[in-house]
Amino acid sequence: MSGTLFVVTAPSGAGKTSLVRALLERMHGLELSISHTTRPPRTGEVHGKDYYFVDETRFHAMASDSEFLEYAQVFGNYYGTSEAWVKQQLARDIDILLEIDWQGAAQVRRLMPAAVGIFILPPSRESLEQRLRKRGKDSEETIRKRLSQARDEMSHYGEADFFIINDDFDQALEELYAVVLSRRVQTAQQSQRHADTIRLLLS
Amino acid sequence: MSGTLFVVTAPSGAGKTSLVRALLERMHGLELSISHTTRPPRTGEVHGKDYYFVDETRFHAMASDSEFLEYAQVFGNYYGTSEAWVKQQLARDIDILLEIDWQGAAQVRRLMPAAVGIFILPPSRESLEQRLRKRGKDSEETIRKRLSQARDEMSHYGEADFFIINDDFDQALEELYAVVLSRRVQTAQQSQRHADTIRLLLS
């Protein structure tokens, strides 16, 4: 198993989704985790590409068999990350990126201590508020609630291995890229990947 | 102390010097370690920039006071890395890069466990031999001796935290850059550097 699981956490409004999208475009061998869900597929969504669509019976069976690294219920639907699926990808030397909140991240870390946690923070409360307001569709009450949730979420920044402040987008992207790339050249990873080269060098 | 000491090790012919030079040009806040030496200054060399030039009495006094992270004798001259100097730079949030052989790296690691070790390897024995021959000034016997020394040196690759195979120069440079940059966004480093931002975010 030479791939790495990267767990990315951020408060709503920190710009995580844009950063992750840009990173996936730039980087080979890094893929987004594909969740299992009980939510019905939307138009265009493909089983095994966007999600693994399963019914509730199957989902609960997987949960009761401890097959999920983490799972949660959102708006009545279940979403979970299959441990076996993640480990299959890592064994194929593919790095997996999982976007998740701090609670899910804590669960994953317990089950896979080698996972790398990355926290994305906004540069200030003001910028967070601006980004949340820019969406323009939320009531003042909703925005207040989201700001409060964001503060709770951010208070867990210290549990991640790395944190990146998304002030300048390009700089933040470069830092995110560096975290993934540097992991690939850690001695443990490289020794597996380049076992033949090393054997020849030292023969 | 939020800077990091990077210890770079490589066999002769792996291309370390070119990589390090390119990295220093590209990266702000990263500087080459300045050694103390008993070697007389060459034309153009500046005390405090290229080296700290000291006499043997002073050098031995520093050594006997355990002021060096590591020191060695090369062609009759002494070279040493002052622990106090390195720690001053790190305290100023400057990353320091030290080029050194595996034995020096081991000494540094014992005294500063937070130092990050990076090993640079050639892609093959053939490429190493080619690079050593290209210099065109060494006898066959010298080249054989260097290849043998290179093999000894390379056998210690596993002691470094990271290793980079210098097959494609640009790729190797990007990996080296990523190792340094990712270290800067580790939670321990960031928490110190952005203490004020964090306090405001969570207030």
Tab-separated table of C-alpha atoms in Angstrom:
chain	number	residue	atom	x	y	z
A	1	MET	CA	0.000	0.000	0.000
A	2	SER	CA	1.975	3.028	-1.172
A	3	GLY	CA	-0.773	5.559	-1.884
A	4	THR	CA	-1.849	8.031	0.788
A	5	LEU	CA	-5.285	9.036	2.028
A	6	PHE	CA	-5.551	12.831	2.354
A	7	VAL	CA	-8.374	14.102	4.514
A	8	VAL	CA	-9.276	17.699	3.754
A	9	THR	CA	-11.343	19.688	6.231
A	10	ALA	CA	-12.502	23.299	6.121
A	11	PRO	CA	-15.322	25.516	7.308
A	12	SER	CA	-17.947	26.446	4.744
A	13	GLY	CA	-16.689	29.544	2.920
A	14	ALA	CA	-12.956	28.793	3.123
A	15	GLY	CA	-12.764	27.965	-0.579
A	16	LYS	CA	-12.018	24.278	-0.138
A	17	THR	CA	-14.053	23.031	-3.097
A	18	SER	CA	-12.331	25.317	-5.639
A	19	LEU	CA	-8.914	24.437	-4.259
A	20	VAL	CA	-9.566	20.713	-4.365
A	21	ARG	CA	-10.946	20.928	-7.907
A	22	ALA	CA	-7.857	22.812	-9.106
A	23	LEU	CA	-5.566	20.346	-7.334
A	24	LEU	CA	-7.248	17.336	-8.960
A	25	GLU	CA	-6.880	18.949	-12.376
A	26	ARG	CA	-3.198	19.617	-11.845
A	27	MET	CA	-2.155	16.370	-10.228
A	28	HIS	CA	-1.957	12.880	-11.681
A	29	GLY	CA	-2.513	9.852	-9.481
A	30	LEU	CA	-4.769	11.703	-7.074
A	31	GLU	CA	-8.491	10.985	-7.023
A	32	LEU	CA	-11.485	12.085	-5.047
A	33	SER	CA	-12.975	9.496	-2.739
A	34	ILE	CA	-16.180	7.957	-4.081
A	35	SER	CA	-18.779	7.603	-1.343
A	36	HIS	CA	-21.549	5.095	-0.917
A	37	THR	CA	-24.913	6.819	-0.577
A	38	THR	CA	-28.598	6.059	-0.177
A	39	ARG	CA	-29.467	9.264	-2.043
A	40	PRO	CA	-31.085	8.542	-5.426
A	41	PRO	CA	-28.879	9.402	-8.420
A	42	ARG	CA	-29.416	12.811	-10.023
A	43	THR	CA	-29.486	13.217	-13.786
A	44	GLY	CA	-26.078	12.444	-15.217
A	45	GLU	CA	-24.645	10.899	-12.069
A	46	VAL	CA	-22.911	7.605	-12.699
A	47	HIS	CA	-22.724	4.677	-10.282
A	48	GLY	CA	-19.081	3.983	-9.464
A	49	LYS	CA	-17.948	7.387	-10.696
A	50	ASP	CA	-19.907	9.987	-8.709
A	51	TYR	CA	-21.176	7.661	-5.991
A	52	TYR	CA	-21.908	4.056	-5.259
A	53	PHE	CA	-25.695	4.148	-5.055
A	54	VAL	CA	-27.043	1.594	-2.608
A	55	ASP	CA	-30.378	1.097	-0.836
A	56	GLU	CA	-30.818	1.612	2.908
A	57	THR	CA	-30.781	-2.100	3.692
A	58	ARG	CA	-27.416	-2.528	2.007
A	59	PHE	CA	-26.036	0.662	3.600
A	60	HIS	CA	-27.029	-0.407	7.099
A	61	ALA	CA	-25.597	-3.878	6.524
A	62	MET	CA	-22.275	-2.307	5.532
A	63	ALA	CA	-22.381	-0.009	8.549
A	64	SER	CA	-23.147	-2.849	10.937
A	65	ASP	CA	-20.279	-4.856	9.417
A	66	SER	CA	-17.958	-1.869	10.119
A	67	GLU	CA	-17.193	-1.462	6.449
A	68	PHE	CA	-17.143	2.342	6.595
A	69	LEU	CA	-14.223	4.499	7.640
A	70	GLU	CA	-16.860	7.070	8.456
A	71	TYR	CA	-20.481	7.685	7.622
A	72	ALA	CA	-23.052	10.335	8.288
A	73	GLN	CA	-26.657	11.246	7.611
A	74	VAL	CA	-27.283	14.492	5.706
A	75	PHE	CA	-30.812	15.696	4.903
A	76	GLY	CA	-32.166	12.196	5.431
A	77	ASN	CA	-29.653	10.454	3.171
A	78	TYR	CA	-26.678	8.393	4.249
A	79	TYR	CA	-23.151	8.868	2.952
A	80	GLY	CA	-20.199	6.648	3.826
A	81	THR	CA	-16.608	5.964	2.835
A	82	SER	CA	-15.833	2.299	2.299
A	83	GLU	CA	-12.589	1.274	3.960
A	84	ALA	CA	-12.074	-1.603	1.502
A	85	TRP	CA	-12.522	0.720	-1.476
A	86	VAL	CA	-10.021	3.266	-0.118
A	87	LYS	CA	-7.454	0.563	0.618
A	88	GLN	CA	-7.848	-0.894	-2.881
A	89	GLN	CA	-7.018	2.496	-4.402
A	90	LEU	CA	-4.012	3.014	-2.135
A	91	ALA	CA	-2.746	-0.471	-2.991
A	92	ARG	CA	-2.848	0.575	-6.665
A	93	ASP	CA	-0.556	3.492	-5.714
A	94	ILE	CA	-3.353	6.024	-6.148
A	95	ASP	CA	-3.648	8.827	-3.617
A	96	ILE	CA	-7.191	9.455	-2.405
A	97	LEU	CA	-8.591	12.763	-1.269
A	98	LEU	CA	-11.529	12.808	1.090
A	99	GLU	CA	-13.435	16.033	1.860
A	100	ILE	CA	-15.010	15.720	5.261
A	101	ASP	CA	-15.800	17.597	8.472
A	102	TRP	CA	-13.652	17.414	11.596
A	103	GLN	CA	-15.735	14.657	13.165
A	104	GLY	CA	-15.429	12.413	10.129
A	105	ALA	CA	-11.726	13.258	9.950
A	106	ALA	CA	-11.281	12.122	13.555
A	107	GLN	CA	-12.988	8.788	12.793
A	108	VAL	CA	-10.812	8.230	9.732
A	109	ARG	CA	-7.648	9.054	11.669
A	110	ARG	CA	-8.498	6.465	14.303
A	111	LEU	CA	-8.955	3.736	11.682
A	112	MET	CA	-6.169	4.823	9.342
A	113	PRO	CA	-3.475	6.616	11.325
A	114	ALA	CA	-1.339	6.962	8.182
A	115	ALA	CA	-3.955	9.291	6.664
A	116	VAL	CA	-2.739	12.862	6.253
A	117	GLY	CA	-5.015	15.589	7.594
A	118	ILE	CA	-5.110	18.982	5.902
A	119	PHE	CA	-7.131	21.883	7.253
A	120	ILE	CA	-8.005	24.868	5.085
A	121	LEU	CA	-8.607	28.158	6.877
A	122	PRO	CA	-9.811	31.513	5.570
A	123	PRO	CA	-7.439	34.447	6.176
A	124	SER	CA	-9.968	36.238	8.418
A	125	ARG	CA	-13.492	36.170	9.803
A	126	GLU	CA	-14.352	39.036	7.452
A	127	SER	CA	-13.297	37.118	4.343
A	128	LEU	CA	-15.272	34.099	5.517
A	129	GLU	CA	-18.365	36.238	6.017
A	130	GLN	CA	-17.883	37.892	2.619
A	131	ARG	CA	-17.638	34.533	0.877
A	132	LEU	CA	-20.742	33.260	2.626
A	133	ARG	CA	-22.659	36.448	1.713
A	134	LYS	CA	-21.498	36.366	-1.915
A	135	ARG	CA	-23.589	33.284	-2.521
A	136	GLY	CA	-26.451	35.708	-2.038
A	137	LYS	CA	-29.123	33.160	-1.376
A	138	ASP	CA	-29.021	32.776	2.383
A	139	SER	CA	-30.980	34.678	5.023
A	140	GLU	CA	-29.173	36.695	7.693
A	141	GLU	CA	-30.102	34.036	10.205
A	142	THR	CA	-28.618	31.267	8.058
A	143	ILE	CA	-25.420	33.257	7.592
A	144	ARG	CA	-25.113	33.817	11.344
A	145	LYS	CA	-25.628	30.107	11.896
A	146	ARG	CA	-22.996	29.215	9.307
A	147	LEU	CA	-20.492	31.617	10.834
A	148	SER	CA	-21.046	30.037	14.199
A	149	GLN	CA	-20.648	26.543	12.710
A	150	ALA	CA	-17.514	27.708	10.910
A	151	ARG	CA	-15.992	28.823	14.196
A	152	ASP	CA	-16.739	25.429	15.752
A	153	GLU	CA	-15.227	23.659	12.775
A	154	MET	CA	-12.131	25.876	12.748
A	155	SER	CA	-11.449	25.246	16.416
A	156	HIS	CA	-10.288	21.759	15.351
A	157	TYR	CA	-7.559	23.007	13.007
A	158	GLY	CA	-4.899	21.711	15.391
A	159	GLU	CA	-5.937	18.087	14.833
A	160	ALA	CA	-4.750	18.157	11.216
A	161	ASP	CA	-1.140	17.532	10.219
A	162	PHE	CA	-1.062	20.581	7.963
A	163	PHE	CA	-3.057	23.737	7.635
A	164	ILE	CA	-3.222	26.111	4.766
A	165	ILE	CA	-4.531	29.648	4.872
A	166	ASN	CA	-6.458	30.392	1.700
A	167	ASP	CA	-5.574	34.059	1.346
A	168	ASP	CA	-4.035	33.981	-2.136
A	169	PHE	CA	-5.636	31.143	-4.137
A	170	ASP	CA	-2.528	30.278	-6.201
A	171	GLN	CA	-0.318	30.212	-3.130
A	172	ALA	CA	-2.786	28.001	-1.260
A	173	LEU	CA	-2.995	25.659	-4.256
A	174	GLU	CA	0.789	25.440	-4.414
A	175	GLU	CA	0.915	24.571	-0.728
A	176	LEU	CA	-1.762	21.900	-1.107
A	177	TYR	CA	0.114	20.462	-4.077
A	178	ALA	CA	3.357	20.471	-2.062
A	179	VAL	CA	1.755	18.516	0.786
A	180	VAL	CA	0.626	15.757	-1.578
A	181	LEU	CA	3.836	15.666	-3.623
A	182	SER	CA	6.126	15.683	-0.585
A	183	ARG	CA	4.231	12.731	0.841
A	184	ARG	CA	5.004	10.797	-2.319
A	185	VAL	CA	8.729	11.263	-1.830
A	186	GLN	CA	8.777	10.155	1.794
A	187	THR	CA	11.264	7.367	2.259
A	188	ALA	CA	8.613	4.777	3.190
A	189	GLN	CA	6.623	5.455	0.002
A	190	GLN	CA	9.647	5.746	-2.273
A	191	SER	CA	11.279	2.570	-0.954
A	192	GLN	CA	8.268	0.562	-2.100
A	193	ARG	CA	7.806	2.389	-5.379
A	194	HIS	CA	11.465	2.291	-6.401
A	195	ALA	CA	12.527	-1.002	-4.861
A	196	ASP	CA	14.059	-2.197	-8.154
A	197	THR	CA	15.989	1.028	-8.770
A	198	ILE	CA	17.418	0.890	-5.260
A	199	ARG	CA	18.396	-2.747	-5.590
A	200	LEU	CA	20.295	-1.968	-8.791
A	201	LEU	CA	21.926	1.153	-7.320
A	202	LEU	CA	23.233	-0.766	-4.335
A	203	SER	CA	24.125	-4.005	-6.131
B	1	MET	CA	11.837	28.560	16.472
B	2	SER	CA	9.670	28.039	13.405
B	3	GLY	CA	12.265	27.562	10.647
B	4	THR	CA	13.409	24.094	9.672
B	5	LEU	CA	16.872	22.661	9.122
B	6	PHE	CA	17.006	20.582	5.933
B	7	VAL	CA	19.923	18.188	5.644
B	8	VAL	CA	20.624	17.183	2.063
B	9	THR	CA	22.766	14.147	1.343
B	10	ALA	CA	23.783	12.595	-1.957
B	11	PRO	CA	26.592	10.612	-3.535
B	12	SER	CA	28.991	12.550	-5.731
B	13	GLY	CA	27.503	12.607	-9.243
B	14	ALA	CA	23.823	12.619	-8.228
B	15	GLY	CA	23.398	16.275	-9.236
B	16	LYS	CA	22.821	17.615	-5.739
B	17	THR	CA	24.694	20.884	-6.172
B	18	SER	CA	22.714	21.955	-9.271
B	19	LEU	CA	19.430	21.019	-7.617
B	20	VAL	CA	20.233	22.915	-4.436
B	21	ARG	CA	21.363	25.977	-6.384
B	22	ALA	CA	18.119	26.011	-8.403
B	23	LEU	CA	16.051	25.530	-5.253
B	24	LEU	CA	17.725	28.458	-3.483
B	25	GLU	CA	17.062	30.682	-6.501
B	26	ARG	CA	13.395	29.741	-6.577
B	27	MET	CA	12.612	29.825	-2.892
B	28	HIS	CA	12.456	32.748	-0.496
B	29	GLY	CA	13.280	32.285	3.165
B	30	LEU	CA	15.626	29.373	2.520
B	31	GLU	CA	19.365	29.815	2.909
B	32	LEU	CA	22.442	27.667	2.677
B	33	SER	CA	24.197	26.940	5.942
B	34	ILE	CA	27.363	28.979	6.438
B	35	SER	CA	30.164	26.850	7.867
B	36	HIS	CA	33.048	27.786	10.068
B	37	THR	CA	36.346	26.796	8.473
B	38	THR	CA	40.077	26.960	9.083
B	39	ARG	CA	40.687	27.092	5.326
B	40	PRO	CA	42.093	30.492	4.226
B	41	PRO	CA	39.626	32.597	2.222
B	42	ARG	CA	39.925	32.374	-1.569
B	43	THR	CA	39.729	35.493	-3.710
B	44	GLY	CA	36.282	37.015	-3.469
B	45	GLU	CA	35.124	34.923	-0.520
B	46	VAL	CA	33.489	36.986	2.193
B	47	HIS	CA	33.587	36.247	5.921
B	48	GLY	CA	30.041	35.725	7.169
B	49	LYS	CA	28.690	35.132	3.681
B	50	ASP	CA	30.664	32.234	2.214
B	51	TYR	CA	32.213	31.000	5.437
B	52	TYR	CA	33.145	32.093	8.892
B	53	PHE	CA	36.934	32.044	8.653
B	54	VAL	CA	38.554	31.163	11.958
B	55	ASP	CA	42.010	29.969	12.999
B	56	GLU	CA	42.678	26.463	14.279
B	57	THR	CA	42.849	27.540	17.917
B	58	ARG	CA	39.396	29.079	17.722
B	59	PHE	CA	38.011	26.118	15.792
B	60	HIS	CA	39.284	23.591	18.304
B	61	ALA	CA	37.970	25.703	21.180
B	62	MET	CA	34.518	25.684	19.564
B	63	ALA	CA	34.733	21.943	18.968
B	64	SER	CA	35.790	21.243	22.542
B	65	ASP	CA	32.898	23.414	23.770
B	66	SER	CA	30.519	21.263	21.660
B	67	GLU	CA	29.482	24.262	19.609
B	68	PHE	CA	29.285	22.328	16.346
B	69	LEU	CA	26.355	20.267	15.143
B	70	GLU	CA	28.948	18.419	13.089
B	71	TYR	CA	32.478	19.023	11.910
B	72	ALA	CA	34.982	17.274	9.712
B	73	GLN	CA	38.473	17.592	8.336
B	74	VAL	CA	38.831	17.738	4.554
B	75	PHE	CA	42.245	18.010	2.846
B	76	GLY	CA	43.787	19.271	6.078
B	77	ASN	CA	41.177	21.991	6.733
B	78	TYR	CA	38.374	21.885	9.249
B	79	TYR	CA	34.740	22.645	8.485
B	80	GLY	CA	31.977	22.821	11.049
B	81	THR	CA	28.333	23.856	11.430
B	82	SER	CA	27.670	26.057	14.437
B	83	GLU	CA	24.598	24.946	16.352
B	84	ALA	CA	24.031	28.452	17.752
B	85	TRP	CA	24.186	29.996	14.264
B	86	VAL	CA	21.682	27.480	12.858
B	87	LYS	CA	19.280	28.013	15.749
B	88	GLN	CA	19.486	31.797	15.350
B	89	GLN	CA	18.417	31.506	11.715
B	90	LEU	CA	15.564	29.127	12.549
B	91	ALA	CA	14.393	31.507	15.281
B	92	ARG	CA	14.204	34.224	12.619
B	93	ASP	CA	11.853	31.923	10.671
B	94	ILE	CA	14.513	31.206	8.056
B	95	ASP	CA	14.867	27.661	6.751
B	96	ILE	CA	18.440	26.430	6.528
B	97	LEU	CA	19.782	23.923	4.059
B	98	LEU	CA	22.875	21.946	4.942
B	99	GLU	CA	24.704	19.819	2.353
B	100	ILE	CA	26.515	17.050	4.123
B	101	ASP	CA	27.467	13.358	3.935
B	102	TRP	CA	25.544	10.603	5.721
B	103	GLN	CA	27.843	10.618	8.744
B	104	GLY	CA	27.405	14.355	9.297
B	105	ALA	CA	23.671	13.952	8.739
B	106	ALA	CA	23.530	11.309	11.462
B	107	GLN	CA	25.311	13.638	13.910
B	108	VAL	CA	22.941	16.495	13.092
B	109	ARG	CA	19.909	14.260	13.510
B	110	ARG	CA	21.026	13.225	16.974
B	111	LEU	CA	21.414	16.844	18.091
B	112	MET	CA	18.431	18.270	16.223
B	113	PRO	CA	15.808	15.560	15.779
B	114	ALA	CA	13.448	18.061	14.114
B	115	ALA	CA	15.858	18.406	11.181
B	116	VAL	CA	14.463	17.025	7.929
B	117	GLY	CA	16.716	14.638	6.028
B	118	ILE	CA	16.556	14.518	2.229
B	119	PHE	CA	18.565	12.036	0.184
B	120	ILE	CA	19.158	12.566	-3.519
B	121	LEU	CA	19.756	9.478	-5.595
B	122	PRO	CA	20.743	9.079	-9.244
B	123	PRO	CA	18.302	7.049	-11.386
B	124	SER	CA	20.904	4.335	-12.076
B	125	ARG	CA	24.516	3.315	-11.594
B	126	GLU	CA	25.100	4.021	-15.286
B	127	SER	CA	23.914	7.634	-14.986
B	128	LEU	CA	26.080	8.140	-11.915
B	129	GLU	CA	29.099	6.799	-13.761
B	130	GLN	CA	28.326	8.974	-16.802
B	131	ARG	CA	28.099	12.102	-14.643
B	132	LEU	CA	31.387	11.291	-12.923
B	133	ARG	CA	33.083	10.641	-16.279
B	134	LYS	CA	31.709	13.812	-17.871
B	135	ARG	CA	33.877	15.902	-15.590
B	136	GLY	CA	36.656	14.414	-17.707
B	137	LYS	CA	39.474	15.168	-15.336
B	138	ASP	CA	39.655	12.072	-13.193
B	139	SER	CA	41.699	8.918	-13.744
B	140	GLU	CA	39.994	5.544	-14.136
B	141	GLU	CA	41.200	4.620	-10.670
B	142	THR	CA	39.688	7.788	-9.151
B	143	ILE	CA	36.371	7.117	-10.890
B	144	ARG	CA	36.314	3.518	-9.591
B	145	LYS	CA	37.010	4.817	-6.095
B	146	ARG	CA	34.246	7.417	-6.358
B	147	LEU	CA	31.750	4.842	-7.583
B	148	SER	CA	32.595	2.656	-4.639
B	149	GLN	CA	32.243	5.618	-2.236
B	150	ALA	CA	28.941	6.504	-3.903
B	151	ARG	CA	27.629	3.010	-3.244
B	152	ASP	CA	28.586	3.292	0.422
B	153	GLU	CA	26.946	6.693	0.672
B	154	MET	CA	23.767	5.531	-1.073
B	155	SER	CA	23.378	2.564	1.262
B	156	HIS	CA	22.287	5.115	3.898
B	157	TYR	CA	19.345	6.465	1.877
B	158	GLY	CA	16.907	4.861	4.334
B	159	GLU	CA	18.044	7.130	7.174
B	160	ALA	CA	16.609	10.229	5.483
B	161	ASP	CA	12.967	11.246	5.808
B	162	PHE	CA	12.607	11.787	2.067
B	163	PHE	CA	14.444	10.658	-0.975
B	164	ILE	CA	14.317	12.053	-4.431
B	165	ILE	CA	15.497	10.332	-7.575
B	166	ASN	CA	17.171	12.849	-9.854
B	167	ASP	CA	16.116	11.374	-13.190
B	168	ASP	CA	14.339	14.411	-14.654
B	169	PHE	CA	15.909	17.592	-13.218
B	170	ASP	CA	12.699	19.685	-13.218
B	171	GLN	CA	10.713	16.921	-11.564
B	172	ALA	CA	13.401	16.439	-8.903
B	173	LEU	CA	13.491	20.193	-8.281
B	174	GLU	CA	9.706	20.283	-7.901
B	175	GLU	CA	9.873	17.448	-5.382
B	176	LEU	CA	12.620	19.162	-3.411
B	177	TYR	CA	10.612	22.386	-3.413
B	178	ALA	CA	7.523	20.479	-2.246
B	179	VAL	CA	9.388	18.960	0.698
B	180	VAL	CA	10.468	22.398	1.930
B	181	LEU	CA	7.128	24.105	1.261
B	182	SER	CA	5.057	21.336	2.840
B	183	ARG	CA	7.173	21.559	5.976
B	184	ARG	CA	6.256	25.229	6.229
B	185	VAL	CA	2.554	24.423	6.315
B	186	GLN	CA	2.815	21.761	8.996
B	187	THR	CA	0.481	22.570	11.850
B	188	ALA	CA	3.303	23.096	14.372
B	189	GLN	CA	5.040	25.665	12.138
B	190	GLN	CA	1.848	27.387	11.010
B	191	SER	CA	0.449	27.669	14.538
B	192	GLN	CA	3.448	29.757	15.550
B	193	ARG	CA	3.616	31.792	12.364
B	194	HIS	CA	-0.099	32.588	12.228
B	195	ALA	CA	-0.910	32.758	15.927
B	196	ASP	CA	-2.601	36.145	15.528
B	197	THR	CA	-4.704	35.104	12.545
B	198	ILE	CA	-5.877	32.023	14.404
B	199	ARG	CA	-6.739	33.982	17.529
B	200	LEU	CA	-8.878	36.355	15.452
B	201	LEU	CA	-10.529	33.534	13.522
B	202	LEU	CA	-11.575	31.769	16.695
B	203	SER	CA	-12.471	34.842	18.744
